[in-house]
Each structure stands twice: as C-alpha cells, then as structure tokens.
C-alpha cells in the first residue's frame, strides 16, 4: 500500500482558512488522492479526491503538486464543525473496489 | 436519501459470548466494507463484499470473526467467543462506483466486551 505522511495535529481559528498537507512521495501514476474526515463519535465521511488537477467541491479544495508527491486539503473558512481527524489516502484506480488504508491522519482543532 | 445504517448502536457483552452486528448499506450499492476502530487507534480493514461474495477477507483477525451478505444488501458480522480485545467500534461502508469507490460510512456499532 502506498504511504502518506501527515502532521499529527493542526490548529486553526474559526473563519480562517486551513491548509492540511499530505506527503506521498512514492505515489504511482495510477493512484488517486482521496481525503476523508472523521468527526467525533462518527464514521468517516468522504471529503474530496483528485488525480492530477486541482479540485473544488462544496466542502473543500484539493491542491495537488505538479510532481504529485504532495497535496493540500484547503478549508476556505474553518467552522467549529470542521474539527475532525482528516485522512489522506491513496487509491489505485486500476483496482476497482478496494479497502481504504487509513493512517493516523491530522487532528484539526478549531478555536472560536 | 437514507444512508448506511448499523445496528445495534451499542452492544455490551460478556467474554465468551457470540455477537452479531448488522449493516444495511445504501440501496443499490454494490460493494460493502467492514472496518473496526479500537480506542485511540486508527481504522482497520476487516473484509469487503462485492455482491454476496467476499473477495478480500484479509483483515479478519482470527477465525472467530466471520461475515456474510445476503441478497446483495444486508451484511452481518459475527464474532464468536468474544474476547476483551474485540472491544472496538465496528464500522460499515458501502459504495456504488468501482472506479472512484467513494465509501459512505455508517455510524458504527460500539462493542464492549466485559
């Protein structure tokens, strides 16, 4: 399984932007970059995914480095509800259905 | 629409007893996954189903663990002769599309083995 590296924790203030980094230096050309988050006492939820180009959706933006060895999840205006553990996961698009391999993720703390 | 549901939400059992955990996936979702999360630990894959077949059972920790899926829908995870180390939150996820494979998770079942 391809590896990702994320900081253990980050802090932000409410209504400020948050940039959550992820390193994946051994990424292969067929790996999608997926982000999930887990709010307290809930199951994980999908946030966003991308392959090469930057992606935007209603929850967040995903910026992917040109060499694809790193990516950044961007929350444009953090809210208290965004306090969660964020997981960056690589998924091989050739495989079809496959398990998600969760690392330790980044715990985001949001202060009022 | 309805999401993934799991029952019971909480289960307390005595060591040595058998337990069954149920997962109702989103209607029409082809694949179903089971994971578990022990206290303070990360999420650990257990097994996944495509239809009623289980192509990957590699995460089941011992032969006390088994799972089945019937009618391409509901799945049951059974733990026989429970041990204290089985205490964890058991999470189920389902997905429709094999290419993006976005997994939708249920709220989990918290299992406590006394």
PDB file of C-alpha atoms in Angstrom, chain A residues 8-94:
ATOM      1  CA  UNK A   8      -0.399  14.663  13.807  1.00  0.00           C
ATOM      2  CA  UNK A   9      -2.334  17.817  14.607  1.00  0.00           C
ATOM      3  CA  UNK A  10      -3.037  21.361  13.473  1.00  0.00           C
ATOM      4  CA  UNK A  11      -4.874  24.267  14.989  1.00  0.00           C
ATOM      5  CA  UNK A  12      -6.966  26.975  13.408  1.00  0.00           C
ATOM      6  CA  UNK A  13      -9.265  29.780  14.363  1.00  0.00           C
ATOM      7  CA  UNK A  14     -12.852  29.850  13.254  1.00  0.00           C
ATOM      8  CA  UNK A  15     -13.476  31.538   9.888  1.00  0.00           C
ATOM      9  CA  UNK A  16      -9.825  31.359   8.899  1.00  0.00           C
ATOM     10  CA  UNK A  17      -8.528  29.216   6.014  1.00  0.00           C
ATOM     11  CA  UNK A  18      -6.869  25.914   6.859  1.00  0.00           C
ATOM     12  CA  UNK A  19      -4.264  24.139   4.743  1.00  0.00           C
ATOM     13  CA  UNK A  20      -3.812  20.464   5.632  1.00  0.00           C
ATOM     14  CA  UNK A  21      -0.722  18.966   3.999  1.00  0.00           C
ATOM     15  CA  UNK A  22      -0.085  15.400   2.896  1.00  0.00           C
ATOM     16  CA  UNK A  23       3.141  13.929   1.554  1.00  0.00           C
ATOM     17  CA  UNK A  24       3.015  10.897  -0.725  1.00  0.00           C
ATOM     18  CA  UNK A  25       6.457  10.734  -2.292  1.00  0.00           C
ATOM     19  CA  UNK A  26       6.010   7.136  -3.516  1.00  0.00           C
ATOM     20  CA  UNK A  27       2.734   7.797  -5.309  1.00  0.00           C
ATOM     21  CA  UNK A  28       2.311   5.952  -8.587  1.00  0.00           C
ATOM     22  CA  UNK A  29       0.832   7.330 -11.759  1.00  0.00           C
ATOM     23  CA  UNK A  30      -2.403   5.418 -11.215  1.00  0.00           C
ATOM     24  CA  UNK A  31      -3.040   6.498  -7.609  1.00  0.00           C
ATOM     25  CA  UNK A  32      -5.958   8.785  -6.836  1.00  0.00           C
ATOM     26  CA  UNK A  33      -5.572  11.036  -3.790  1.00  0.00           C
ATOM     27  CA  UNK A  34      -8.607  10.768  -1.520  1.00  0.00           C
ATOM     28  CA  UNK A  35      -9.420  12.744   1.608  1.00  0.00           C
ATOM     29  CA  UNK A  36     -11.836  11.591   4.280  1.00  0.00           C
ATOM     30  CA  UNK A  37     -12.556  13.106   7.664  1.00  0.00           C
ATOM     31  CA  UNK A  38     -13.937  11.691  10.885  1.00  0.00           C
ATOM     32  CA  UNK A  39     -15.928  13.931  13.172  1.00  0.00           C
ATOM     33  CA  UNK A  40     -16.024  12.972  16.869  1.00  0.00           C
ATOM     34  CA  UNK A  41     -18.081   9.824  17.535  1.00  0.00           C
ATOM     35  CA  UNK A  42     -18.998   9.427  13.862  1.00  0.00           C
ATOM     36  CA  UNK A  43     -17.917   7.278  10.947  1.00  0.00           C
ATOM     37  CA  UNK A  44     -15.561   8.758   8.370  1.00  0.00           C
ATOM     38  CA  UNK A  45     -17.016  10.863   5.587  1.00  0.00           C
ATOM     39  CA  UNK A  46     -15.698  11.489   2.113  1.00  0.00           C
ATOM     40  CA  UNK A  47     -14.355  14.979   1.501  1.00  0.00           C
ATOM     41  CA  UNK A  48     -12.750  15.139  -1.922  1.00  0.00           C
ATOM     42  CA  UNK A  49     -10.472  13.303  -4.331  1.00  0.00           C
ATOM     43  CA  UNK A  50      -8.260  14.096  -7.304  1.00  0.00           C
ATOM     44  CA  UNK A  51      -5.717  12.650  -9.683  1.00  0.00           C
ATOM     45  CA  UNK A  52      -3.627  15.439 -11.202  1.00  0.00           C
ATOM     46  CA  UNK A  53      -5.606  18.675 -11.410  1.00  0.00           C
ATOM     47  CA  UNK A  54      -6.759  20.784  -8.514  1.00  0.00           C
ATOM     48  CA  UNK A  55     -10.340  20.044  -7.460  1.00  0.00           C
ATOM     49  CA  UNK A  56     -13.056  22.056  -5.762  1.00  0.00           C
ATOM     50  CA  UNK A  57     -16.336  20.989  -4.207  1.00  0.00           C
ATOM     51  CA  UNK A  58     -18.752  22.416  -1.669  1.00  0.00           C
ATOM     52  CA  UNK A  59     -16.702  21.101   1.251  1.00  0.00           C
ATOM     53  CA  UNK A  60     -13.129  21.885   0.307  1.00  0.00           C
ATOM     54  CA  UNK A  61     -10.463  22.328  -2.336  1.00  0.00           C
ATOM     55  CA  UNK A  62      -7.647  19.930  -3.140  1.00  0.00           C
ATOM     56  CA  UNK A  63      -4.373  21.320  -4.444  1.00  0.00           C
ATOM     57  CA  UNK A  64      -2.061  18.718  -5.972  1.00  0.00           C
ATOM     58  CA  UNK A  65       1.609  19.434  -6.544  1.00  0.00           C
ATOM     59  CA  UNK A  66       2.848  19.277 -10.097  1.00  0.00           C
ATOM     60  CA  UNK A  67       5.010  16.218  -9.330  1.00  0.00           C
ATOM     61  CA  UNK A  68       2.085  14.701  -7.337  1.00  0.00           C
ATOM     62  CA  UNK A  69       4.368  13.913  -4.404  1.00  0.00           C
ATOM     63  CA  UNK A  70       2.281  16.079  -2.106  1.00  0.00           C
ATOM     64  CA  UNK A  71      -1.181  17.558  -1.833  1.00  0.00           C
ATOM     65  CA  UNK A  72      -3.003  20.050   0.357  1.00  0.00           C
ATOM     66  CA  UNK A  73      -6.596  19.989   1.513  1.00  0.00           C
ATOM     67  CA  UNK A  74      -7.902  23.520   1.830  1.00  0.00           C
ATOM     68  CA  UNK A  75     -10.839  24.505   4.003  1.00  0.00           C
ATOM     69  CA  UNK A  76     -11.570  28.067   2.961  1.00  0.00           C
ATOM     70  CA  UNK A  77     -13.284  29.164   6.174  1.00  0.00           C
ATOM     71  CA  UNK A  78     -12.988  26.795   9.093  1.00  0.00           C
ATOM     72  CA  UNK A  79     -16.003  26.321  11.319  1.00  0.00           C
ATOM     73  CA  UNK A  80     -16.242  24.583  14.676  1.00  0.00           C
ATOM     74  CA  UNK A  81     -17.922  21.696  12.870  1.00  0.00           C
ATOM     75  CA  UNK A  82     -14.736  21.143  10.844  1.00  0.00           C
ATOM     76  CA  UNK A  83     -12.914  19.925  13.951  1.00  0.00           C
ATOM     77  CA  UNK A  84     -12.131  16.330  12.987  1.00  0.00           C
ATOM     78  CA  UNK A  85      -9.384  13.912  12.039  1.00  0.00           C
ATOM     79  CA  UNK A  86      -8.507  14.297   8.361  1.00  0.00           C
ATOM     80  CA  UNK A  87      -7.127  11.339   6.438  1.00  0.00           C
ATOM     81  CA  UNK A  88      -5.201  11.476   3.168  1.00  0.00           C
ATOM     82  CA  UNK A  89      -5.421   8.118   1.380  1.00  0.00           C
ATOM     83  CA  UNK A  90      -4.065   6.853  -1.932  1.00  0.00           C
ATOM     84  CA  UNK A  91      -6.203   4.587  -4.040  1.00  0.00           C
ATOM     85  CA  UNK A  92      -5.102   2.753  -7.200  1.00  0.00           C
ATOM     86  CA  UNK A  93      -7.620   3.498  -9.940  1.00  0.00           C
ATOM     87  CA  UNK A  94      -6.748   0.222 -11.716  1.00  0.00           C
TER      88      UNK A  94
END
